[in-house]
């Protein structure tokens, strides 16, 4: 047990970015009902739609993953086209593929590796992503800095 007067700071190690999100499955169901294929084609790639095979729960988990990835950038002003963040399965394990401006931004920030976890219940879907970032040695004056970890 940690003494009451002890100071403990639980922050991610340098070079780690974490993002998470929870989505109400009913929100995705309502969007599909209201906008149909227009919503699906705007938000999901063909690979994602094939992987989901019509499952709203799987779509919601992928949507949560997109939002979790966005949160790892910790930049609310950054444009993030949803189809530039793709969740694919390899041997049943989810991975993220980035494309376009989102991939360029991740490269510029030194993103190296990521690990994604998805889950859903009958009412909610969630995703957590942990990204390893090759943060530059600031003493060498590279000028490139990683954003602070997201806090909320």
mmCIF file of C-alpha atoms in Angstrom:
data_model
loop_
_atom_site.group_PDB
_atom_site.id
_atom_site.type_symbol
_atom_site.label_atom_id
_atom_site.label_comp_id
_atom_site.label_asym_id
_atom_site.label_seq_id
_atom_site.Cartn_x
_atom_site.Cartn_y
_atom_site.Cartn_z
ATOM 1 C CA UNK A 1 0.000 0.000 0.000
ATOM 2 C CA UNK A 2 1.233 3.469 -0.850
ATOM 3 C CA UNK A 3 1.532 5.751 2.200
ATOM 4 C CA UNK A 4 -0.997 8.614 2.193
ATOM 5 C CA UNK A 5 1.770 11.214 2.099
ATOM 6 C CA UNK A 6 3.608 9.573 -0.817
ATOM 7 C CA UNK A 7 3.541 11.292 -4.178
ATOM 8 C CA UNK A 8 2.792 9.102 -7.183
ATOM 9 C CA UNK A 9 2.556 10.324 -10.750
ATOM 10 C CA UNK A 10 1.162 7.838 -13.267
ATOM 11 C CA UNK A 11 2.050 9.240 -16.667
ATOM 12 C CA UNK A 12 2.868 7.326 -19.833
ATOM 13 C CA UNK A 13 6.555 6.746 -20.455
ATOM 14 C CA UNK A 14 8.207 9.151 -22.902
ATOM 15 C CA UNK A 15 7.361 8.234 -26.458
ATOM 16 C CA UNK A 16 3.940 6.778 -25.647
ATOM 17 C CA UNK A 17 0.594 8.155 -26.795
ATOM 18 C CA UNK A 18 -2.722 6.674 -25.665
ATOM 19 C CA UNK A 19 -6.182 7.274 -27.084
ATOM 20 C CA UNK A 20 -9.551 5.756 -26.229
ATOM 21 C CA UNK A 21 -13.161 6.286 -27.171
ATOM 22 C CA UNK A 22 -16.609 4.845 -26.439
ATOM 23 C CA UNK A 23 -19.464 4.956 -28.945
ATOM 24 C CA UNK A 24 -23.157 4.270 -28.382
ATOM 25 C CA UNK A 25 -24.078 1.578 -30.884
ATOM 26 C CA UNK A 26 -27.467 3.216 -31.285
ATOM 27 C CA UNK A 27 -25.743 6.344 -32.683
ATOM 28 C CA UNK A 28 -24.171 4.325 -35.491
ATOM 29 C CA UNK A 29 -27.415 2.408 -36.064
ATOM 30 C CA UNK A 30 -29.312 5.729 -36.301
ATOM 31 C CA UNK A 31 -26.775 7.167 -38.765
ATOM 32 C CA UNK A 32 -26.995 4.089 -40.974
ATOM 33 C CA UNK A 33 -30.811 4.236 -40.822
ATOM 34 C CA UNK A 34 -30.920 7.946 -41.633
ATOM 35 C CA UNK A 35 -28.170 8.170 -44.267
ATOM 36 C CA UNK A 36 -27.602 4.597 -45.464
ATOM 37 C CA UNK A 37 -24.780 3.987 -47.899
ATOM 38 C CA UNK A 38 -23.903 7.695 -47.985
ATOM 39 C CA UNK A 39 -22.853 7.457 -44.299
ATOM 40 C CA UNK A 40 -21.129 4.097 -44.757
ATOM 41 C CA UNK A 41 -19.117 5.235 -47.799
ATOM 42 C CA UNK A 42 -18.116 8.511 -46.133
ATOM 43 C CA UNK A 43 -16.896 6.919 -42.896
ATOM 44 C CA UNK A 44 -15.674 3.387 -43.681
ATOM 45 C CA UNK A 45 -13.337 1.913 -46.295
ATOM 46 C CA UNK A 46 -14.393 -1.019 -48.453
ATOM 47 C CA UNK A 47 -12.103 -3.298 -46.398
ATOM 48 C CA UNK A 48 -13.801 -2.209 -43.185
ATOM 49 C CA UNK A 49 -17.276 -2.745 -44.604
ATOM 50 C CA UNK A 50 -16.270 -6.227 -45.745
ATOM 51 C CA UNK A 51 -14.788 -7.053 -42.325
ATOM 52 C CA UNK A 52 -17.941 -5.796 -40.581
ATOM 53 C CA UNK A 53 -20.253 -7.839 -42.830
ATOM 54 C CA UNK A 54 -23.190 -5.616 -41.878
ATOM 55 C CA UNK A 55 -22.567 -5.777 -38.109
ATOM 56 C CA UNK A 56 -23.449 -2.407 -36.568
ATOM 57 C CA UNK A 57 -21.495 -3.383 -33.431
ATOM 58 C CA UNK A 58 -18.317 -3.936 -35.467
ATOM 59 C CA UNK A 59 -18.851 -0.656 -37.303
ATOM 60 C CA UNK A 60 -19.262 1.138 -33.975
ATOM 61 C CA UNK A 61 -16.012 -0.392 -32.677
ATOM 62 C CA UNK A 62 -14.195 0.826 -35.804
ATOM 63 C CA UNK A 63 -15.717 4.275 -35.399
ATOM 64 C CA UNK A 64 -14.488 4.326 -31.787
ATOM 65 C CA UNK A 65 -11.029 3.311 -33.056
ATOM 66 C CA UNK A 66 -10.986 6.238 -35.483
ATOM 67 C CA UNK A 67 -11.831 8.609 -32.651
ATOM 68 C CA UNK A 68 -9.201 7.012 -30.391
ATOM 69 C CA UNK A 69 -6.546 7.526 -33.074
ATOM 70 C CA UNK A 70 -7.558 11.184 -33.409
ATOM 71 C CA UNK A 71 -7.167 11.621 -29.644
ATOM 72 C CA UNK A 72 -3.581 10.349 -29.740
ATOM 73 C CA UNK A 73 -2.651 13.356 -31.871
ATOM 74 C CA UNK A 74 -3.883 15.695 -29.081
ATOM 75 C CA UNK A 75 -4.648 18.355 -31.701
ATOM 76 C CA UNK A 76 -8.334 19.340 -31.790
ATOM 77 C CA UNK A 77 -7.754 21.573 -34.846
ATOM 78 C CA UNK A 78 -6.289 18.784 -36.989
ATOM 79 C CA UNK A 79 -8.401 17.697 -39.958
ATOM 80 C CA UNK A 80 -8.994 13.947 -39.781
ATOM 81 C CA UNK A 81 -10.890 12.504 -42.750
ATOM 82 C CA UNK A 82 -12.415 9.275 -41.378
ATOM 83 C CA UNK A 83 -11.452 7.130 -44.383
ATOM 84 C CA UNK A 84 -7.779 7.981 -43.751
ATOM 85 C CA UNK A 85 -7.963 5.900 -40.554
ATOM 86 C CA UNK A 86 -8.715 2.287 -41.430
ATOM 87 C CA UNK A 87 -9.113 -0.614 -39.012
ATOM 88 C CA UNK A 88 -8.212 -3.959 -40.552
ATOM 89 C CA UNK A 89 -8.032 -7.460 -39.144
ATOM 90 C CA UNK A 90 -4.977 -9.670 -39.560
ATOM 91 C CA UNK A 91 -5.515 -13.174 -38.226
ATOM 92 C CA UNK A 92 -8.340 -11.812 -36.085
ATOM 93 C CA UNK A 93 -6.220 -9.027 -34.537
ATOM 94 C CA UNK A 94 -7.187 -5.387 -35.253
ATOM 95 C CA UNK A 95 -4.600 -3.028 -36.743
ATOM 96 C CA UNK A 96 -4.742 0.567 -37.919
ATOM 97 C CA UNK A 97 -3.705 1.692 -41.405
ATOM 98 C CA UNK A 98 -3.265 5.418 -41.877
ATOM 99 C CA UNK A 99 -3.400 7.192 -45.236
ATOM 100 C CA UNK A 100 -3.184 10.689 -46.688
ATOM 101 C CA UNK A 101 -2.822 13.679 -44.395
ATOM 102 C CA UNK A 102 -3.306 11.600 -41.242
ATOM 103 C CA UNK A 103 -0.426 9.285 -42.213
ATOM 104 C CA UNK A 104 1.763 12.289 -43.079
ATOM 105 C CA UNK A 105 1.074 13.876 -39.693
ATOM 106 C CA UNK A 106 1.803 10.610 -37.847
ATOM 107 C CA UNK A 107 5.090 10.236 -39.748
ATOM 108 C CA UNK A 108 6.051 13.845 -38.961
ATOM 109 C CA UNK A 109 5.425 13.213 -35.251
ATOM 110 C CA UNK A 110 7.571 10.081 -35.281
ATOM 111 C CA UNK A 111 4.876 7.428 -34.879
ATOM 112 C CA UNK A 112 6.513 3.995 -35.014
ATOM 113 C CA UNK A 113 4.235 1.249 -33.713
ATOM 114 C CA UNK A 114 0.674 0.956 -32.503
ATOM 115 C CA UNK A 115 -1.470 -1.554 -30.704
ATOM 116 C CA UNK A 116 -5.263 -1.455 -30.920
ATOM 117 C CA UNK A 117 -7.916 -3.148 -28.819
ATOM 118 C CA UNK A 118 -11.634 -3.180 -29.714
ATOM 119 C CA UNK A 119 -14.656 -4.377 -27.768
ATOM 120 C CA UNK A 120 -18.410 -4.027 -27.734
ATOM 121 C CA UNK A 121 -21.448 -4.932 -25.693
ATOM 122 C CA UNK A 122 -25.079 -4.769 -26.751
ATOM 123 C CA UNK A 123 -25.135 -0.971 -26.271
ATOM 124 C CA UNK A 124 -21.571 0.386 -26.505
ATOM 125 C CA UNK A 125 -18.388 -0.119 -28.502
ATOM 126 C CA UNK A 126 -14.949 0.993 -27.410
ATOM 127 C CA UNK A 127 -11.397 1.202 -28.650
ATOM 128 C CA UNK A 128 -8.019 1.858 -27.060
ATOM 129 C CA UNK A 129 -4.852 2.529 -29.018
ATOM 130 C CA UNK A 130 -1.306 2.830 -27.712
ATOM 131 C CA UNK A 131 1.236 4.363 -30.081
ATOM 132 C CA UNK A 132 5.021 4.338 -29.690
ATOM 133 C CA UNK A 133 6.587 7.572 -30.845
ATOM 134 C CA UNK A 134 10.224 8.116 -31.707
ATOM 135 C CA UNK A 135 10.578 11.418 -29.900
ATOM 136 C CA UNK A 136 13.652 13.370 -30.952
ATOM 137 C CA UNK A 137 16.397 14.258 -28.558
ATOM 138 C CA UNK A 138 15.486 17.897 -27.981
ATOM 139 C CA UNK A 139 19.063 18.676 -26.965
ATOM 140 C CA UNK A 140 20.073 18.081 -30.596
ATOM 141 C CA UNK A 141 17.670 20.803 -31.719
ATOM 142 C CA UNK A 142 15.664 18.846 -34.281
ATOM 143 C CA UNK A 143 12.746 21.233 -33.850
ATOM 144 C CA UNK A 144 10.249 18.374 -34.050
ATOM 145 C CA UNK A 145 8.210 17.825 -30.929
ATOM 146 C CA UNK A 146 5.508 15.365 -30.068
ATOM 147 C CA UNK A 147 2.196 16.634 -28.692
ATOM 148 C CA UNK A 148 1.402 16.236 -25.022
ATOM 149 C CA UNK A 149 -0.587 13.157 -24.018
ATOM 150 C CA UNK A 150 -4.361 13.620 -24.262
ATOM 151 C CA UNK A 151 -5.970 14.292 -20.904
ATOM 152 C CA UNK A 152 -9.646 13.767 -21.431
#
